Each structure stands twice: as structure tokens, then as C-alpha cells.
Amino acid sequence: MAAHSARPRLTVLSGPSGVGKSTVVAHMRKEHPEVWLSVSATTRRPRPGERDGVHYFFVDDGEFDKLIANGELLEWAEFAGNRYGTPREAVMDRLDAGEPVLLEIDLQGARQIRESMPEAQLVFLAPPSWEELVRRLTGRGTEAPEVIERRLEAARTELAAESEFDTTLVNTSVEDVANELLALM
Ligand SMILES: Nc1ncnc2c1ncn2[C@@H]1O[C@H](COP(=O)(O)OP(=O)(O)OP(=O)(O)O)[C@@H](O)[C@H]1O
Ligand SMILES: Nc1nc2c(ncn2[C@@H]2O[C@H](COP(=O)(O)O)[C@@H](O)[C@H]2O)c(=O)[nH]1
């Protein structure tokens, strides 16, 4: 009989901007605070209410360059004009300690994780429809119209890559999807 790996799972949650990834993860963590989510570094400016070290580590371009040069990022990507990356050490520490890890990252990052950690499970969060995705992204009210356009352009590519993922969850109900994601982890 094949032995099961003792290593806990790394789960990657991806999906187009505005589909509801952060909302689903926040809901899940409210019910299950023990679920550990990696905090990414980004060159994007904070949105109102976002806190450094909680939602992201907000860094400037020079600091991001250093993170790359020092090999401190497990993966990184440029998305809609800003850079985002997963700090390597915190993720590896968690996995080495036997704890599951959740990353909420874009398609480019998910592909990098697939390459470097093939045992990771990749979960795609899909919108109920294109119209609903546009409604959510626009309705969030956090981006200027030209940024929304860039994100929707990226969304077409991301939606076309759904088959690269191990599992698709359709975000119709935040509560249902949060439960499904928890079960997968
Ligand atoms: N199931 C749902 N039904 C209706 N609205 C939803 C649902 N899930 C999320 N939303 C809303 O959609 C908007 C976008 O959600 P959220 O910010 O979580 O998306 P995201 O995928 O994390 O986006 P990004 O990748 O840009 O960070 C928010 O206003 C959120 O309240
Ligand atoms: N490749 C990575 N993508 C990331 C990371 N952290 C977040 N993201 C993704 O970026 C977009 C935009 O996020 P927003 O907060 O500006 O709306 C979204 O798809 C995130 O999932 C990361 O470390 N690496």
C-alpha cells in the first residue's frame, strides 16, 4: 500500500479579480481562525481599511526588488500594474511545523507553485457568470475604471485557465464555498 505523505497540504486559491476570494477566505477564517493564510508582499497602495502586515506587507519597488534578489519570495507576479509575492520563509515554517497553508494568489503565481511544489492543490474560484463578476468588481468600488478594465482583461485569461486547476468552486454563496474550501484543506 502506498504510504501517505506526512507533509500537510499547501492549498492555492486563485480566480479572477472580484470573484470573491478574500471574502470567502475571511468568512472561513472567522469561523476557523486556526486556518493560516500567507500574507503577501505587494507594491500596490493600501485600500482604505487595509493594514500593513495584516492584509499585505506594503512595500515600495526597491524593497520588492530586494525580496526577489534575496530569494525571499516563493513566487511573485505582476498583476494589473503592481507586483505581488508570497514570502517564502513563513510558508515553509508552517509546512515544516505540520500545519496546512493557504495562499490566495493570481494565476501566474499558481502556475509557479505548480512547478515548484507539484504536491500543492490548486483551487479555482469561478464566478456564477461574467456579468456577476463585472458587477462584483465594479460594486466593490476600490479601483478606478481603467484599473477595473485591466483586471477584467486579466480575468478573461484567468477564466480560460480553469482546467489547469485541481478543483473548481463556483462562488454563488460565500458560506457554501467557504465550507467547501475548508473541507478541501
Ligand atoms: N458570493 C457572493 N455574492 C455576492 N457578492 C459577493 C460574493 N462574494 C464576494 N462578493 C463581493 O464581491 C466583491 C469582490 O470580492 P473580493 O474583494 O473578496 O474579491 P477578490 O476575488 O478577493 O478580488 P481581488 O482578486 O481583486 O482581490 C466584494 O464587494 C464582495 O463583497
Ligand atoms: N502571484 C501572486 N498574486 C497575488 C499575491 N497576493 C495577492 N495576489 C493576487 O493579486 C490580485 C490582485 O489583488 P488585490 O489585493 O490588489 O485585489 C488577486 O488576484 C490576488 O489574489 C501573491 O503573493 N502572489
CSV table of C-alpha atoms and ligand atoms in Angstrom, one decimal:
chain,number,residue,atom,x,y,z
A,1,MET,CA,0.0,0.0,0.0
A,2,ALA,CA,1.3,3.4,-0.9
A,3,ALA,CA,2.4,5.5,2.1
A,4,HIS,CA,0.7,8.8,2.6
A,5,SER,CA,2.9,11.8,2.7
A,6,ALA,CA,3.2,13.2,6.3
A,7,ARG,CA,3.5,16.7,4.8
A,8,PRO,CA,0.4,18.8,5.2
A,9,ARG,CA,-1.1,20.3,2.2
A,10,LEU,CA,-0.4,23.6,0.6
A,11,THR,CA,-3.6,24.9,-0.9
A,12,VAL,CA,-3.7,27.7,-3.5
A,13,LEU,CA,-6.9,29.7,-4.1
A,14,SER,CA,-7.0,31.6,-7.4
A,15,GLY,CA,-9.6,33.1,-9.6
A,16,PRO,CA,-10.3,36.4,-11.4
A,17,SER,CA,-10.2,39.7,-9.5
A,18,GLY,CA,-13.5,40.4,-7.9
A,19,VAL,CA,-14.8,36.8,-7.8
A,20,GLY,CA,-14.7,36.9,-4.0
A,21,LYS,CA,-11.5,35.1,-2.9
A,22,SER,CA,-10.8,37.5,0.0
A,23,THR,CA,-14.5,37.4,1.1
A,24,VAL,CA,-14.6,33.6,1.1
A,25,VAL,CA,-11.3,33.3,3.0
A,26,ALA,CA,-12.3,36.0,5.5
A,27,HIS,CA,-15.6,34.1,6.1
A,28,MET,CA,-13.8,30.8,6.6
A,29,ARG,CA,-11.2,32.3,9.0
A,30,LYS,CA,-13.9,34.0,11.0
A,31,GLU,CA,-15.4,30.5,11.7
A,32,HIS,CA,-12.0,28.8,11.8
A,33,PRO,CA,-9.3,31.2,13.0
A,34,GLU,CA,-6.8,28.4,13.0
A,35,VAL,CA,-6.6,28.4,9.2
A,36,TRP,CA,-3.3,30.0,8.3
A,37,LEU,CA,-3.2,32.4,5.3
A,38,SER,CA,0.0,33.6,3.9
A,39,VAL,CA,0.3,37.4,4.0
A,40,SER,CA,1.7,38.6,0.6
A,41,ALA,CA,4.1,41.5,-0.1
A,42,THR,CA,2.8,44.0,-2.7
A,43,THR,CA,3.8,47.3,-4.3
A,44,ARG,CA,0.1,48.2,-4.5
A,45,ARG,CA,-1.1,51.1,-2.3
A,46,PRO,CA,-3.3,50.1,0.6
A,47,ARG,CA,-7.0,50.4,0.2
A,48,PRO,CA,-9.0,52.2,3.0
A,49,GLY,CA,-9.0,49.8,6.0
A,50,GLU,CA,-6.1,47.6,4.8
A,51,ARG,CA,-3.4,47.2,7.4
A,52,ASP,CA,0.3,46.6,6.8
A,53,GLY,CA,1.3,43.1,8.0
A,54,VAL,CA,-2.4,42.0,8.1
A,55,HIS,CA,-3.8,42.3,4.6
A,56,TYR,CA,-0.4,42.7,2.9
A,57,PHE,CA,3.1,43.8,3.6
A,58,PHE,CA,3.0,47.1,1.6
A,59,VAL,CA,6.5,47.7,0.1
A,60,ASP,CA,7.9,50.1,-2.4
A,61,ASP,CA,9.5,48.9,-5.7
A,62,GLY,CA,13.1,48.9,-4.3
A,63,GLU,CA,12.0,46.7,-1.4
A,64,PHE,CA,10.2,44.3,-3.7
A,65,ASP,CA,13.3,44.1,-5.9
A,66,LYS,CA,15.4,43.2,-2.8
A,67,LEU,CA,12.9,40.5,-1.8
A,68,ILE,CA,13.3,39.0,-5.3
A,69,ALA,CA,17.1,39.3,-5.4
A,70,ASN,CA,17.4,37.7,-1.9
A,71,GLY,CA,15.3,34.7,-2.9
A,72,GLU,CA,12.8,35.6,-0.2
A,73,LEU,CA,9.7,35.0,-2.4
A,74,LEU,CA,8.2,31.6,-3.1
A,75,GLU,CA,6.6,33.0,-6.2
A,76,TRP,CA,5.8,36.5,-7.4
A,77,ALA,CA,3.9,38.2,-10.3
A,78,GLU,CA,3.0,41.5,-11.8
A,79,PHE,CA,-0.8,41.9,-11.9
A,80,ALA,CA,-2.6,44.9,-13.3
A,81,GLY,CA,0.3,47.3,-12.8
A,82,ASN,CA,1.5,46.1,-9.3
A,83,ARG,CA,3.7,43.4,-8.1
A,84,TYR,CA,2.7,40.7,-5.5
A,85,GLY,CA,4.7,37.9,-3.9
A,86,THR,CA,4.5,35.2,-1.3
A,87,PRO,CA,7.1,35.4,1.5
A,88,ARG,CA,8.9,32.0,1.4
A,89,GLU,CA,10.1,31.6,5.0
A,90,ALA,CA,6.7,31.9,6.7
A,91,VAL,CA,5.1,29.3,4.4
A,92,MET,CA,8.0,26.8,4.8
A,93,ASP,CA,8.0,27.2,8.6
A,94,ARG,CA,4.3,26.4,8.7
A,95,LEU,CA,4.6,23.4,6.5
A,96,ASP,CA,7.6,22.1,8.4
A,97,ALA,CA,5.6,22.5,11.6
A,98,GLY,CA,3.0,20.3,10.2
A,99,GLU,CA,0.3,22.9,9.6
A,100,PRO,CA,-1.7,23.4,6.4
A,101,VAL,CA,-1.1,26.6,4.4
A,102,LEU,CA,-3.4,28.7,2.3
A,103,LEU,CA,-2.2,31.0,-0.5
A,104,GLU,CA,-4.6,33.5,-2.2
A,105,ILE,CA,-2.7,34.4,-5.4
A,106,ASP,CA,-3.2,35.0,-9.1
A,107,LEU,CA,-3.0,32.6,-12.0
A,108,GLN,CA,0.7,33.3,-12.7
A,109,GLY,CA,1.6,32.6,-9.1
A,110,ALA,CA,-0.5,29.4,-9.1
A,111,ARG,CA,1.4,28.2,-12.1
A,112,GLN,CA,4.8,28.9,-10.4
A,113,ILE,CA,3.6,26.9,-7.3
A,114,ARG,CA,2.5,24.1,-9.5
A,115,GLU,CA,6.1,24.0,-10.9
A,116,SER,CA,8.0,24.3,-7.6
A,117,MET,CA,5.6,22.3,-5.4
A,118,PRO,CA,3.7,19.8,-7.5
A,119,GLU,CA,2.0,18.3,-4.4
A,120,ALA,CA,0.1,21.5,-3.8
A,121,GLN,CA,-3.6,21.5,-4.5
A,122,LEU,CA,-4.9,24.3,-6.8
A,123,VAL,CA,-8.4,25.5,-6.3
A,124,PHE,CA,-10.1,27.8,-8.8
A,125,LEU,CA,-12.8,30.2,-7.6
A,126,ALA,CA,-15.2,30.9,-10.5
A,127,PRO,CA,-18.0,33.5,-10.7
A,128,PRO,CA,-21.6,32.4,-11.4
A,129,SER,CA,-21.4,34.5,-14.7
A,130,TRP,CA,-19.3,37.1,-16.4
A,131,GLU,CA,-21.9,39.7,-15.7
A,132,GLU,CA,-21.8,38.9,-12.0
A,133,LEU,CA,-18.0,39.2,-12.0
A,134,VAL,CA,-18.2,42.6,-13.5
A,135,ARG,CA,-20.9,43.6,-11.0
A,136,ARG,CA,-18.8,42.5,-8.1
A,137,LEU,CA,-15.6,44.1,-9.2
A,138,THR,CA,-17.3,47.4,-10.1
A,139,GLY,CA,-19.5,47.3,-7.0
A,140,ARG,CA,-16.5,46.9,-4.7
A,141,GLY,CA,-15.7,50.5,-5.5
A,142,THR,CA,-12.0,50.2,-4.8
A,143,GLU,CA,-10.5,50.6,-8.2
A,144,ALA,CA,-10.6,53.4,-10.9
A,145,PRO,CA,-12.4,52.5,-14.1
A,146,GLU,CA,-9.1,52.0,-16.0
A,147,VAL,CA,-7.8,49.6,-13.3
A,148,ILE,CA,-11.1,47.7,-13.5
A,149,GLU,CA,-10.6,47.3,-17.2
A,150,ARG,CA,-7.1,45.9,-16.7
A,151,ARG,CA,-8.4,43.5,-14.1
A,152,LEU,CA,-11.2,42.3,-16.4
A,153,GLU,CA,-8.8,41.8,-19.2
A,154,ALA,CA,-6.7,39.6,-16.9
A,155,ALA,CA,-9.9,37.8,-15.9
A,156,ARG,CA,-10.5,36.6,-19.4
A,157,THR,CA,-7.1,34.9,-19.4
A,158,GLU,CA,-7.7,33.5,-15.8
A,159,LEU,CA,-11.1,32.1,-16.7
A,160,ALA,CA,-9.6,30.3,-19.7
A,161,ALA,CA,-7.1,28.6,-17.5
A,162,GLU,CA,-9.7,26.9,-15.2
A,163,SER,CA,-8.8,23.4,-16.4
A,164,GLU,CA,-5.3,23.8,-15.0
A,165,PHE,CA,-6.7,23.6,-11.5
A,166,ASP,CA,-7.5,20.5,-9.5
A,167,THR,CA,-10.9,21.8,-8.3
A,168,THR,CA,-13.3,24.5,-9.3
A,169,LEU,CA,-15.7,26.1,-6.7
A,170,VAL,CA,-18.4,28.5,-8.0
A,171,ASN,CA,-18.8,31.4,-5.7
A,172,THR,CA,-22.6,31.7,-5.6
A,173,SER,CA,-22.8,31.5,-1.8
A,174,VAL,CA,-19.9,32.7,0.3
A,175,GLU,CA,-20.9,30.4,3.2
A,176,ASP,CA,-21.2,27.3,1.0
A,177,VAL,CA,-17.9,27.9,-0.8
A,178,ALA,CA,-16.1,28.7,2.5
A,179,ASN,CA,-17.2,25.3,3.8
A,180,GLU,CA,-16.2,23.5,0.6
A,181,LEU,CA,-12.8,25.1,0.7
A,182,LEU,CA,-12.3,24.2,4.3
A,183,ALA,CA,-13.2,20.6,3.5
A,184,LEU,CA,-10.6,20.5,0.7
A,185,MET,CA,-7.9,21.8,3.1
B,1,LIG,N1,-21.0,35.1,-3.2
B,1,LIG,C1,-21.0,36.4,-3.3
B,1,LIG,N2,-22.2,37.1,-3.7
B,1,LIG,C2,-22.2,38.4,-3.8
B,1,LIG,N3,-21.2,39.2,-3.7
B,1,LIG,C3,-20.0,38.7,-3.3
B,1,LIG,C4,-19.9,37.3,-3.2
B,1,LIG,N4,-18.6,37.0,-2.8
B,1,LIG,C5,-17.9,38.2,-2.8
B,1,LIG,N5,-18.8,39.2,-3.1
B,1,LIG,C6,-18.5,40.7,-3.2
B,1,LIG,O1,-17.7,40.8,-4.4
B,1,LIG,C7,-16.7,41.8,-4.2
B,1,LIG,C8,-15.3,41.3,-4.5
B,1,LIG,O2,-15.0,40.4,-3.5
B,1,LIG,P1,-13.5,40.2,-3.1
B,1,LIG,O3,-12.8,41.5,-2.8
B,1,LIG,O4,-13.5,39.2,-2.0
B,1,LIG,O5,-12.8,39.6,-4.4
B,1,LIG,P2,-11.4,39.0,-4.7
B,1,LIG,O6,-11.5,37.8,-5.6
B,1,LIG,O7,-10.6,38.9,-3.4
B,1,LIG,O8,-10.8,40.2,-5.5
B,1,LIG,P3,-9.2,40.6,-5.8
B,1,LIG,O9,-8.6,39.5,-6.5
B,1,LIG,O10,-9.4,41.8,-6.7
B,1,LIG,O11,-8.6,41.0,-4.5
B,1,LIG,C9,-16.9,42.3,-2.8
B,1,LIG,O12,-17.6,43.5,-2.8
B,1,LIG,C10,-17.6,41.2,-2.1
B,1,LIG,O13,-18.5,41.7,-1.1
B,2,LIG,N1,1.1,35.9,-7.7
B,2,LIG,C1,0.6,36.5,-6.6
B,2,LIG,N2,-0.7,37.0,-6.6
B,2,LIG,C2,-1.1,37.6,-5.5
B,2,LIG,C3,-0.4,37.6,-4.3
B,2,LIG,N3,-1.2,38.2,-3.4
B,2,LIG,C4,-2.3,38.6,-4.0
B,2,LIG,N4,-2.3,38.2,-5.3
B,2,LIG,C5,-3.3,38.4,-6.3
B,2,LIG,O1,-3.2,39.7,-6.9
B,2,LIG,C6,-4.5,40.0,-7.4
B,2,LIG,C7,-4.9,41.4,-7.0
B,2,LIG,O2,-5.0,41.5,-5.6
B,2,LIG,P1,-5.6,42.9,-5.0
B,2,LIG,O3,-5.5,42.7,-3.5
B,2,LIG,O4,-4.8,44.0,-5.5
B,2,LIG,O5,-7.1,43.0,-5.4
B,2,LIG,C8,-5.5,39.0,-6.9
B,2,LIG,O6,-5.7,38.0,-7.9
B,2,LIG,C9,-4.7,38.4,-5.7
B,2,LIG,O7,-5.2,37.0,-5.5
B,2,LIG,C10,0.9,37.0,-4.3
B,2,LIG,O8,1.6,36.9,-3.3
B,2,LIG,N5,1.3,36.4,-5.4
